[in-house]
PDB file of C-alpha atoms in Angstrom:
ATOM      1  CA  MET H   1     -27.351  -8.347  14.250  1.00  0.00           C
ATOM      2  CA  GLY H   2     -24.317  -8.158  11.665  1.00  0.00           C
ATOM      3  CA  ILE H   3     -22.147 -11.466  10.551  1.00  0.00           C
ATOM      4  CA  ASP H   4     -19.077 -11.412   9.120  1.00  0.00           C
ATOM      5  CA  LEU H   5     -18.310 -14.123   6.915  1.00  0.00           C
ATOM      6  CA  ASN H   6     -14.483 -13.793   6.559  1.00  0.00           C
ATOM      7  CA  LYS H   7     -13.510 -17.120   6.143  1.00  0.00           C
ATOM      8  CA  PRO H   8     -15.330 -20.374   4.818  1.00  0.00           C
ATOM      9  CA  LEU H   9     -17.973 -21.907   7.858  1.00  0.00           C
ATOM     10  CA  ASP H  10     -16.912 -25.304   9.331  1.00  0.00           C
ATOM     11  CA  LYS H  11     -20.678 -26.455   8.690  1.00  0.00           C
ATOM     12  CA  PRO H  12     -24.063 -24.922   7.042  1.00  0.00           C
ATOM     13  CA  MET H  13     -25.324 -21.925   9.095  1.00  0.00           C
ATOM     14  CA  LEU H  14     -29.231 -21.804   9.547  1.00  0.00           C
ATOM     15  CA  LEU H  15     -30.551 -18.473   8.646  1.00  0.00           C
ATOM     16  CA  LEU H  16     -34.447 -19.538   8.933  1.00  0.00           C
ATOM     17  CA  ARG H  17     -35.898 -22.099  10.052  1.00  0.00           C
ATOM     18  CA  GLY H  18     -38.508 -23.730   7.599  1.00  0.00           C
ATOM     19  CA  GLY H  19     -42.060 -24.547   8.534  1.00  0.00           C
ATOM     20  CA  SER H  20     -43.756 -28.093   9.192  1.00  0.00           C
ATOM     21  CA  VAL H  21     -44.761 -30.282   6.612  1.00  0.00           C
ATOM     22  CA  GLY H  22     -48.537 -31.388   5.485  1.00  0.00           C
ATOM     23  CA  LEU H  23     -50.564 -34.636   5.758  1.00  0.00           C
ATOM     24  CA  GLY H  24     -51.860 -35.811   2.478  1.00  0.00           C
ATOM     25  CA  ASN H  25     -55.056 -37.384   2.086  1.00  0.00           C
ATOM     26  CA  MET H  26     -53.391 -41.650   1.584  1.00  0.00           C
ATOM     27  CA  HIS H  27     -51.836 -40.765   5.378  1.00  0.00           C
ATOM     28  CA  PHE H  28     -55.692 -40.930   6.389  1.00  0.00           C
ATOM     29  CA  LYS H  29     -55.866 -44.220   4.372  1.00  0.00           C
ATOM     30  CA  ILE H  30     -57.807 -46.779   6.925  1.00  0.00           C
ATOM     31  CA  ASN H  31     -59.096 -50.203   6.004  1.00  0.00           C
ATOM     32  CA  ASN H  32     -62.660 -49.148   5.233  1.00  0.00           C
ATOM     33  CA  VAL H  33     -61.850 -45.473   3.784  1.00  0.00           C
ATOM     34  CA  ASN H  34     -59.023 -46.107   0.804  1.00  0.00           C
ATOM     35  CA  ASN H  35     -59.542 -43.198  -0.708  1.00  0.00           C
ATOM     36  CA  PRO H  36     -59.857 -39.936   2.374  1.00  0.00           C
ATOM     37  CA  VAL H  37     -60.831 -36.893   0.496  1.00  0.00           C
ATOM     38  CA  PHE H  38     -59.394 -34.504   3.691  1.00  0.00           C
ATOM     39  CA  ALA H  39     -55.706 -33.803   4.294  1.00  0.00           C
ATOM     40  CA  LYS H  40     -53.845 -31.976   6.757  1.00  0.00           C
ATOM     41  CA  LYS H  41     -52.070 -28.482   5.788  1.00  0.00           C
ATOM     42  CA  GLY H  42     -48.702 -27.500   6.967  1.00  0.00           C
ATOM     43  CA  ARG H  43     -47.484 -24.784   8.762  1.00  0.00           C
ATOM     44  CA  ASN H  44     -45.565 -21.719   7.012  1.00  0.00           C
ATOM     45  CA  GLY H  45     -41.778 -21.514   8.056  1.00  0.00           C
ATOM     46  CA  ILE H  46     -40.467 -17.882   9.122  1.00  0.00           C
ATOM     47  CA  THR H  47     -39.804 -15.318   6.407  1.00  0.00           C
ATOM     48  CA  ALA H  48     -37.171 -12.235   6.878  1.00  0.00           C
ATOM     49  CA  SER H  49     -35.051 -10.185   4.946  1.00  0.00           C
ATOM     50  CA  PHE H  50     -31.557  -9.957   5.059  1.00  0.00           C
ATOM     51  CA  ILE H  51     -29.124  -7.706   3.351  1.00  0.00           C
ATOM     52  CA  PHE H  52     -25.693  -9.196   1.781  1.00  0.00           C
ATOM     53  CA  GLU H  53     -22.790  -6.991   1.203  1.00  0.00           C
ATOM     54  CA  LEU H  54     -19.652  -7.531   0.043  1.00  0.00           C
ATOM     55  CA  LYS H  55     -16.754  -6.089   1.036  1.00  0.00           C
ATOM     56  CA  LEU H  56     -13.764  -6.021  -1.892  1.00  0.00           C
ATOM     57  CA  LEU H  57     -11.130  -8.189  -1.495  1.00  0.00           C
ATOM     58  CA  ALA H  58      -7.631  -7.146  -2.621  1.00  0.00           C
ATOM     59  CA  ASP H  59      -4.080  -7.543  -1.186  1.00  0.00           C
ATOM     60  CA  LEU H  60      -3.506  -4.097  -0.699  1.00  0.00           C
ATOM     61  CA  GLY H  61      -5.397  -0.843  -0.863  1.00  0.00           C
ATOM     62  CA  LEU H  62      -4.788   2.713  -2.132  1.00  0.00           C
ATOM     63  CA  VAL H  63      -5.614   5.068   0.795  1.00  0.00           C
ATOM     64  CA  GLY H  64      -5.385   9.268   0.052  1.00  0.00           C
ATOM     65  CA  PHE H  65      -7.412  12.199  -0.240  1.00  0.00           C
ATOM     66  CA  PRO H  66      -8.957  13.485  -3.440  1.00  0.00           C
ATOM     67  CA  ASN H  67      -7.393  13.969  -6.392  1.00  0.00           C
ATOM     68  CA  ALA H  68      -3.556  12.746  -5.325  1.00  0.00           C
ATOM     69  CA  GLY H  69      -3.386  10.306  -8.082  1.00  0.00           C
ATOM     70  CA  LYS H  70      -4.736   7.211  -6.892  1.00  0.00           C
ATOM     71  CA  SER H  71      -6.660   5.982 -10.089  1.00  0.00           C
ATOM     72  CA  THR H  72      -3.331   7.286 -12.206  1.00  0.00           C
ATOM     73  CA  ILE H  73      -0.831   4.974  -9.977  1.00  0.00           C
ATOM     74  CA  LEU H  74      -3.379   2.107 -10.245  1.00  0.00           C
ATOM     75  CA  ARG H  75      -3.334   3.029 -14.068  1.00  0.00           C
ATOM     76  CA  ALA H  76       0.295   2.465 -13.984  1.00  0.00           C
ATOM     77  CA  VAL H  77       0.876  -0.290 -12.290  1.00  0.00           C
ATOM     78  CA  SER H  78      -2.335  -2.781 -13.159  1.00  0.00           C
ATOM     79  CA  ASN H  79      -3.919  -3.535 -16.333  1.00  0.00           C
ATOM     80  CA  ALA H  80      -7.126  -1.773 -14.636  1.00  0.00           C
ATOM     81  CA  ARG H  81      -8.053   1.161 -16.399  1.00  0.00           C
ATOM     82  CA  PRO H  82     -10.283   3.606 -13.985  1.00  0.00           C
ATOM     83  CA  ARG H  83     -11.224   7.032 -14.679  1.00  0.00           C
ATOM     84  CA  VAL H  84      -8.609   9.927 -14.180  1.00  0.00           C
ATOM     85  CA  GLY H  85      -9.450  13.802 -13.841  1.00  0.00           C
ATOM     86  CA  HIS H  86      -7.884  16.853 -12.707  1.00  0.00           C
ATOM     87  CA  TRP H  87     -11.157  17.753 -10.149  1.00  0.00           C
ATOM     88  CA  GLU H  88     -11.716  15.581  -6.548  1.00  0.00           C
ATOM     89  CA  PHE H  89     -13.700  12.350  -6.463  1.00  0.00           C
ATOM     90  CA  THR H  90     -12.920  11.567  -9.885  1.00  0.00           C
ATOM     91  CA  THR H  91     -13.666   7.760  -8.664  1.00  0.00           C
ATOM     92  CA  LEU H  92     -16.834   7.019  -7.362  1.00  0.00           C
ATOM     93  CA  VAL H  93     -16.971   3.339  -6.933  1.00  0.00           C
ATOM     94  CA  PRO H  94     -14.026   0.942  -6.010  1.00  0.00           C
ATOM     95  CA  THR H  95     -11.685  -0.408  -8.774  1.00  0.00           C
ATOM     96  CA  LEU H  96      -9.775  -3.514  -8.849  1.00  0.00           C
ATOM     97  CA  GLY H  97      -6.420  -4.073 -10.545  1.00  0.00           C
ATOM     98  CA  THR H  98      -4.011  -6.831 -11.152  1.00  0.00           C
ATOM     99  CA  VAL H  99      -0.294  -6.377 -10.862  1.00  0.00           C
ATOM    100  CA  VAL H 100       1.449  -8.712 -13.322  1.00  0.00           C
ATOM    101  CA  MET H 101       5.050  -9.116 -11.814  1.00  0.00           C
ATOM    102  CA  PRO H 102       7.826 -10.635 -14.210  1.00  0.00           C
ATOM    103  CA  PRO H 103       8.686 -14.507 -14.376  1.00  0.00           C
ATOM    104  CA  GLY H 104       9.120 -16.164 -11.288  1.00  0.00           C
ATOM    105  CA  LYS H 105       6.993 -13.603  -9.231  1.00  0.00           C
ATOM    106  CA  SER H 106       3.520 -13.846  -7.973  1.00  0.00           C
ATOM    107  CA  SER H 107       1.025 -11.446  -9.976  1.00  0.00           C
ATOM    108  CA  PHE H 108      -1.582  -9.499  -6.383  1.00  0.00           C
ATOM    109  CA  THR H 109      -4.528  -6.983  -6.909  1.00  0.00           C
ATOM    110  CA  VAL H 110      -4.600  -3.174  -5.459  1.00  0.00           C
ATOM    111  CA  SER H 111      -7.880  -1.623  -4.834  1.00  0.00           C
ATOM    112  CA  ASP H 112      -8.502   1.925  -5.823  1.00  0.00           C
ATOM    113  CA  ILE H 113     -11.158   3.493  -3.423  1.00  0.00           C
ATOM    114  CA  PRO H 114     -12.659   6.931  -3.582  1.00  0.00           C
ATOM    115  CA  GLY H 115     -11.112   9.981  -1.745  1.00  0.00           C
ATOM    116  CA  ILE H 116     -10.557   9.968   1.815  1.00  0.00           C
ATOM    117  CA  ILE H 117     -11.600  13.502   3.503  1.00  0.00           C
ATOM    118  CA  GLU H 118     -11.188  14.370   7.576  1.00  0.00           C
ATOM    119  CA  GLY H 119     -14.669  12.911   8.934  1.00  0.00           C
ATOM    120  CA  ALA H 120     -14.889   9.796   6.848  1.00  0.00           C
ATOM    121  CA  SER H 121     -15.073   7.405   9.537  1.00  0.00           C
ATOM    122  CA  GLU H 122     -17.979   9.764  10.710  1.00  0.00           C
ATOM    123  CA  ASN H 123     -19.493   9.008   6.927  1.00  0.00           C
ATOM    124  CA  LYS H 124     -18.415  12.008   5.501  1.00  0.00           C
ATOM    125  CA  GLY H 125     -17.516  12.565   1.881  1.00  0.00           C
ATOM    126  CA  LEU H 126     -17.715   9.261   0.286  1.00  0.00           C
ATOM    127  CA  GLY H 127     -17.090   7.812   4.337  1.00  0.00           C
ATOM    128  CA  LEU H 128     -17.871   4.718   5.541  1.00  0.00           C
ATOM    129  CA  GLU H 129     -19.499   3.304   2.066  1.00  0.00           C
ATOM    130  CA  PHE H 130     -15.911   2.646   0.567  1.00  0.00           C
ATOM    131  CA  LEU H 131     -13.841   2.412   4.287  1.00  0.00           C
ATOM    132  CA  LYS H 132     -15.115  -1.092   4.633  1.00  0.00           C
ATOM    133  CA  HIS H 133     -13.018  -2.399   0.975  1.00  0.00           C
ATOM    134  CA  ILE H 134     -10.292  -2.246   2.852  1.00  0.00           C
ATOM    135  CA  GLU H 135     -10.264  -3.708   6.218  1.00  0.00           C
ATOM    136  CA  ARG H 136      -9.281  -6.999   4.561  1.00  0.00           C
ATOM    137  CA  SER H 137      -6.215  -5.887   2.652  1.00  0.00           C
ATOM    138  CA  SER H 138      -2.908  -7.470   4.175  1.00  0.00           C
ATOM    139  CA  GLY H 139      -1.142  -3.874   3.142  1.00  0.00           C
ATOM    140  CA  ILE H 140      -2.406   0.046   3.211  1.00  0.00           C
ATOM    141  CA  VAL H 141      -0.870   2.183   0.575  1.00  0.00           C
ATOM    142  CA  PHE H 142      -0.732   5.896   1.282  1.00  0.00           C
ATOM    143  CA  VAL H 143      -0.742   7.719  -1.650  1.00  0.00           C
ATOM    144  CA  LEU H 144      -0.321  11.348  -0.790  1.00  0.00           C
ATOM    145  CA  GLY H 145       0.049  14.362  -3.591  1.00  0.00           C
ATOM    146  CA  MET H 146       3.470  16.508  -3.163  1.00  0.00           C
ATOM    147  CA  ASP H 147       1.426  19.402  -4.605  1.00  0.00           C
ATOM    148  CA  LYS H 148      -0.145  20.217  -1.447  1.00  0.00           C
ATOM    149  CA  PRO H 149       0.986  22.184   1.113  1.00  0.00           C
ATOM    150  CA  ASN H 150       1.049  19.696   3.739  1.00  0.00           C
ATOM    151  CA  PRO H 151       1.113  16.008   2.751  1.00  0.00           C
ATOM    152  CA  LEU H 152       2.705  15.263   6.199  1.00  0.00           C
ATOM    153  CA  ASN H 153      -0.781  16.341   8.059  1.00  0.00           C
ATOM    154  CA  GLU H 154      -2.685  14.609   5.522  1.00  0.00           C
ATOM    155  CA  LEU H 155      -0.775  11.330   6.561  1.00  0.00           C
ATOM    156  CA  ASN H 156      -1.880  11.679   9.662  1.00  0.00           C
ATOM    157  CA  ILE H 157      -5.563  12.690   8.974  1.00  0.00           C
ATOM    158  CA  LEU H 158      -5.681   9.329   6.985  1.00  0.00           C
ATOM    159  CA  ILE H 159      -3.909   7.661   9.583  1.00  0.00           C
ATOM    160  CA  ASN H 160      -6.562   8.355  12.361  1.00  0.00           C
ATOM    161  CA  GLU H 161      -9.671   7.949   9.904  1.00  0.00           C
ATOM    162  CA  LEU H 162      -8.050   4.264   9.374  1.00  0.00           C
ATOM    163  CA  LYS H 163      -7.901   4.023  13.445  1.00  0.00           C
ATOM    164  CA  THR H 164     -11.115   5.666  13.996  1.00  0.00           C
ATOM    165  CA  HIS H 165     -13.144   3.540  11.591  1.00  0.00           C
ATOM    166  CA  GLY H 166     -10.958   0.358  13.320  1.00  0.00           C
ATOM    167  CA  ILE H 167      -8.461  -0.191  11.215  1.00  0.00           C
ATOM    168  CA  GLU H 168      -6.069   0.515  14.308  1.00  0.00           C
ATOM    169  CA  ASP H 169      -2.859  -2.357  13.809  1.00  0.00           C
ATOM    170  CA  ILE H 170      -1.520  -0.442  10.289  1.00  0.00           C
ATOM    171  CA  ASP H 171       1.609  -2.436  10.579  1.00  0.00           C
ATOM    172  CA  ARG H 172       2.343  -3.313   6.693  1.00  0.00           C
ATOM    173  CA  ALA H 173       1.982  -0.245   5.118  1.00  0.00           C
ATOM    174  CA  VAL H 174       4.029   1.902   2.319  1.00  0.00           C
ATOM    175  CA  VAL H 175       3.726   5.469   1.381  1.00  0.00           C
ATOM    176  CA  VAL H 176       3.863   6.979  -1.959  1.00  0.00           C
ATOM    177  CA  CYS H 177       4.313  10.572  -2.850  1.00  0.00           C
ATOM    178  CA  ASN H 178       3.146  11.079  -5.902  1.00  0.00           C
ATOM    179  CA  LYS H 179       3.681  14.387  -8.304  1.00  0.00           C
ATOM    180  CA  CYS H 180       7.330  14.548  -7.280  1.00  0.00           C
ATOM    181  CA  ASP H 181       7.792  15.685 -10.399  1.00  0.00           C
ATOM    182  CA  LEU H 182       6.336  19.107 -10.264  1.00  0.00           C
ATOM    183  CA  THR H 183       9.032  22.199 -10.430  1.00  0.00           C
ATOM    184  CA  ASP H 184       6.763  24.956  -8.995  1.00  0.00           C
ATOM    185  CA  ASN H 185       8.609  27.425  -6.890  1.00  0.00           C
ATOM    186  CA  ASN H 186       5.584  27.746  -4.481  1.00  0.00           C
ATOM    187  CA  LEU H 187       6.166  23.975  -3.266  1.00  0.00           C
ATOM    188  CA  ASP H 188       9.025  22.860  -0.898  1.00  0.00           C
ATOM    189  CA  ILE H 189       8.727  19.159  -2.575  1.00  0.00           C
ATOM    190  CA  GLN H 190      12.255  18.403  -1.298  1.00  0.00           C
ATOM    191  CA  GLY H 191      11.364  19.841   2.678  1.00  0.00           C
ATOM    192  CA  GLN H 192       8.527  18.330   2.448  1.00  0.00           C
ATOM    193  CA  TYR H 193       9.453  14.579   1.899  1.00  0.00           C
ATOM    194  CA  LYS H 194      12.026  14.785   3.781  1.00  0.00           C
ATOM    195  CA  LEU H 195       9.630  15.331   6.507  1.00  0.00           C
ATOM    196  CA  LEU H 196       7.526  12.654   5.384  1.00  0.00           C
ATOM    197  CA  GLU H 197      10.861  10.840   5.340  1.00  0.00           C
ATOM    198  CA  ASP H 198      11.712  11.120   9.135  1.00  0.00           C
ATOM    199  CA  PHE H 199       8.187  10.145   9.958  1.00  0.00           C
ATOM    200  CA  VAL H 200       7.648   7.318   8.368  1.00  0.00           C
ATOM    201  CA  ASP H 201      11.389   5.875   9.485  1.00  0.00           C
ATOM    202  CA  GLN H 202      10.249   6.170  13.151  1.00  0.00           C
ATOM    203  CA  ILE H 203       7.238   3.718  12.158  1.00  0.00           C
ATOM    204  CA  TYR H 204       8.902   1.590   9.948  1.00  0.00           C
ATOM    205  CA  TRP H 205       7.210   1.729   6.856  1.00  0.00           C
ATOM    206  CA  ASP H 206       8.724   2.185   3.303  1.00  0.00           C
ATOM    207  CA  ILE H 207       8.389   5.682   1.481  1.00  0.00           C
ATOM    208  CA  ILE H 208       9.073   6.139  -2.185  1.00  0.00           C
ATOM    209  CA  PRO H 209       8.465   9.571  -4.375  1.00  0.00           C
ATOM    210  CA  ILE H 210       7.084   8.992  -8.214  1.00  0.00           C
ATOM    211  CA  SER H 211       5.340  10.364 -10.460  1.00  0.00           C
ATOM    212  CA  ALA H 212       2.673   7.971 -11.950  1.00  0.00           C
ATOM    213  CA  LYS H 213       1.725  10.453 -14.746  1.00  0.00           C
ATOM    214  CA  ASN H 214       5.371  10.270 -16.037  1.00  0.00           C
ATOM    215  CA  ASN H 215       5.688   6.963 -14.961  1.00  0.00           C
ATOM    216  CA  GLN H 216       8.617   7.490 -12.797  1.00  0.00           C
ATOM    217  CA  ASN H 217       9.581   5.211 -10.176  1.00  0.00           C
ATOM    218  CA  ILE H 218       6.663   2.861 -11.529  1.00  0.00           C
ATOM    219  CA  ASP H 219       8.911  -0.417 -11.340  1.00  0.00           C
ATOM    220  CA  ILE H 220      10.676  -0.011  -8.456  1.00  0.00           C
ATOM    221  CA  LEU H 221       6.899   1.055  -6.621  1.00  0.00           C
ATOM    222  CA  LYS H 222       6.090  -2.418  -7.903  1.00  0.00           C
ATOM    223  CA  ASP H 223       8.676  -4.229  -6.475  1.00  0.00           C
ATOM    224  CA  LYS H 224       7.909  -2.497  -2.805  1.00  0.00           C
ATOM    225  CA  LEU H 225       3.913  -3.504  -3.067  1.00  0.00           C
ATOM    226  CA  PHE H 226       5.302  -6.686  -4.111  1.00  0.00           C
ATOM    227  CA  ASN H 227       7.158  -7.065  -0.863  1.00  0.00           C
ATOM    228  CA  LEU H 228       4.348  -5.982   1.328  1.00  0.00           C
ATOM    229  CA  VAL H 229       2.441  -8.438  -0.137  1.00  0.00           C
ATOM    230  CA  PHE H 230       4.872 -11.668  -0.061  1.00  0.00           C
ATOM    231  CA  ASP H 231       7.841 -11.014   1.971  1.00  0.00           C
ATOM    232  CA  LYS H 232       5.827 -11.106   5.180  1.00  0.00           C
ATOM    233  CA  GLY H 233       9.002 -12.402   7.121  1.00  0.00           C
ATOM    234  CA  ASN H 234      11.663  -9.692   5.930  1.00  0.00           C
ATOM    235  CA  ILE H 235       9.618  -6.493   6.798  1.00  0.00           C
ATOM    236  CA  LYS H 236      10.559  -4.857   9.774  1.00  0.00           C
ATOM    237  CA  ARG H 237       7.196  -4.549  12.038  1.00  0.00           C
ATOM    238  CA  LYS H 238       6.045  -1.857  14.621  1.00  0.00           C
ATOM    239  CA  ARG H 239       2.863  -1.052  15.831  1.00  0.00           C
ATOM    240  CA  LEU H 240       1.707   2.452  15.111  1.00  0.00           C
ATOM    241  CA  VAL H 241       0.589   3.776  18.840  1.00  0.00           C
ATOM    242  CA  ASP H 242      -0.546   7.264  19.841  1.00  0.00           C
ATOM    243  CA  GLU H 243       2.087   9.760  21.054  1.00  0.00           C
TER     244      GLU H 243
END
């Protein structure tokens, strides 16, 4: 049996009932027996083992394929310093960073989880171990590497994995297209970005091209993330539905 303690309880929860108390020798004292030499033992309580699992609590969760640049983005927007590298699955544990905004704006937290691959909801790759950490985020940040041949397909895979895991109502999200500064002639970055822009526009999400490595558009990204967390009344919403 699993219990999701996602909010404070109105009253204490009884996990196990304790045993009954014993009776010491003085409970059996009578007129002609002032110092009885016997007592009554108590009964043992119920014993059991419990597993308590902490789900990372962050305002926003970074979701993307391995090597999309999530950790580099977290380093660029927050005070976190996760490990970065040019190989897949550089991030092996969730990392939490605080985004500090200019005076007059509140700070917020962003979590970076290890890369998701197709089948993660079925526990492939690092799978379910880390998908759980974004269940309570108030918004999802999809990170796509524009050095990949089909970023739109990757976005659809990520959406499907979240929905299969049970995160179906993704009405607050932003799509971050990282590595847009690349100049490889084999990559049609502008064409791929236009496809993503058309797709995202249909579901009322926001989209932004950046280069986290070169710090391009990072301030604009931070503003969009801030709005995703706090400007809840002004963001258009539309539930994502299957075609």
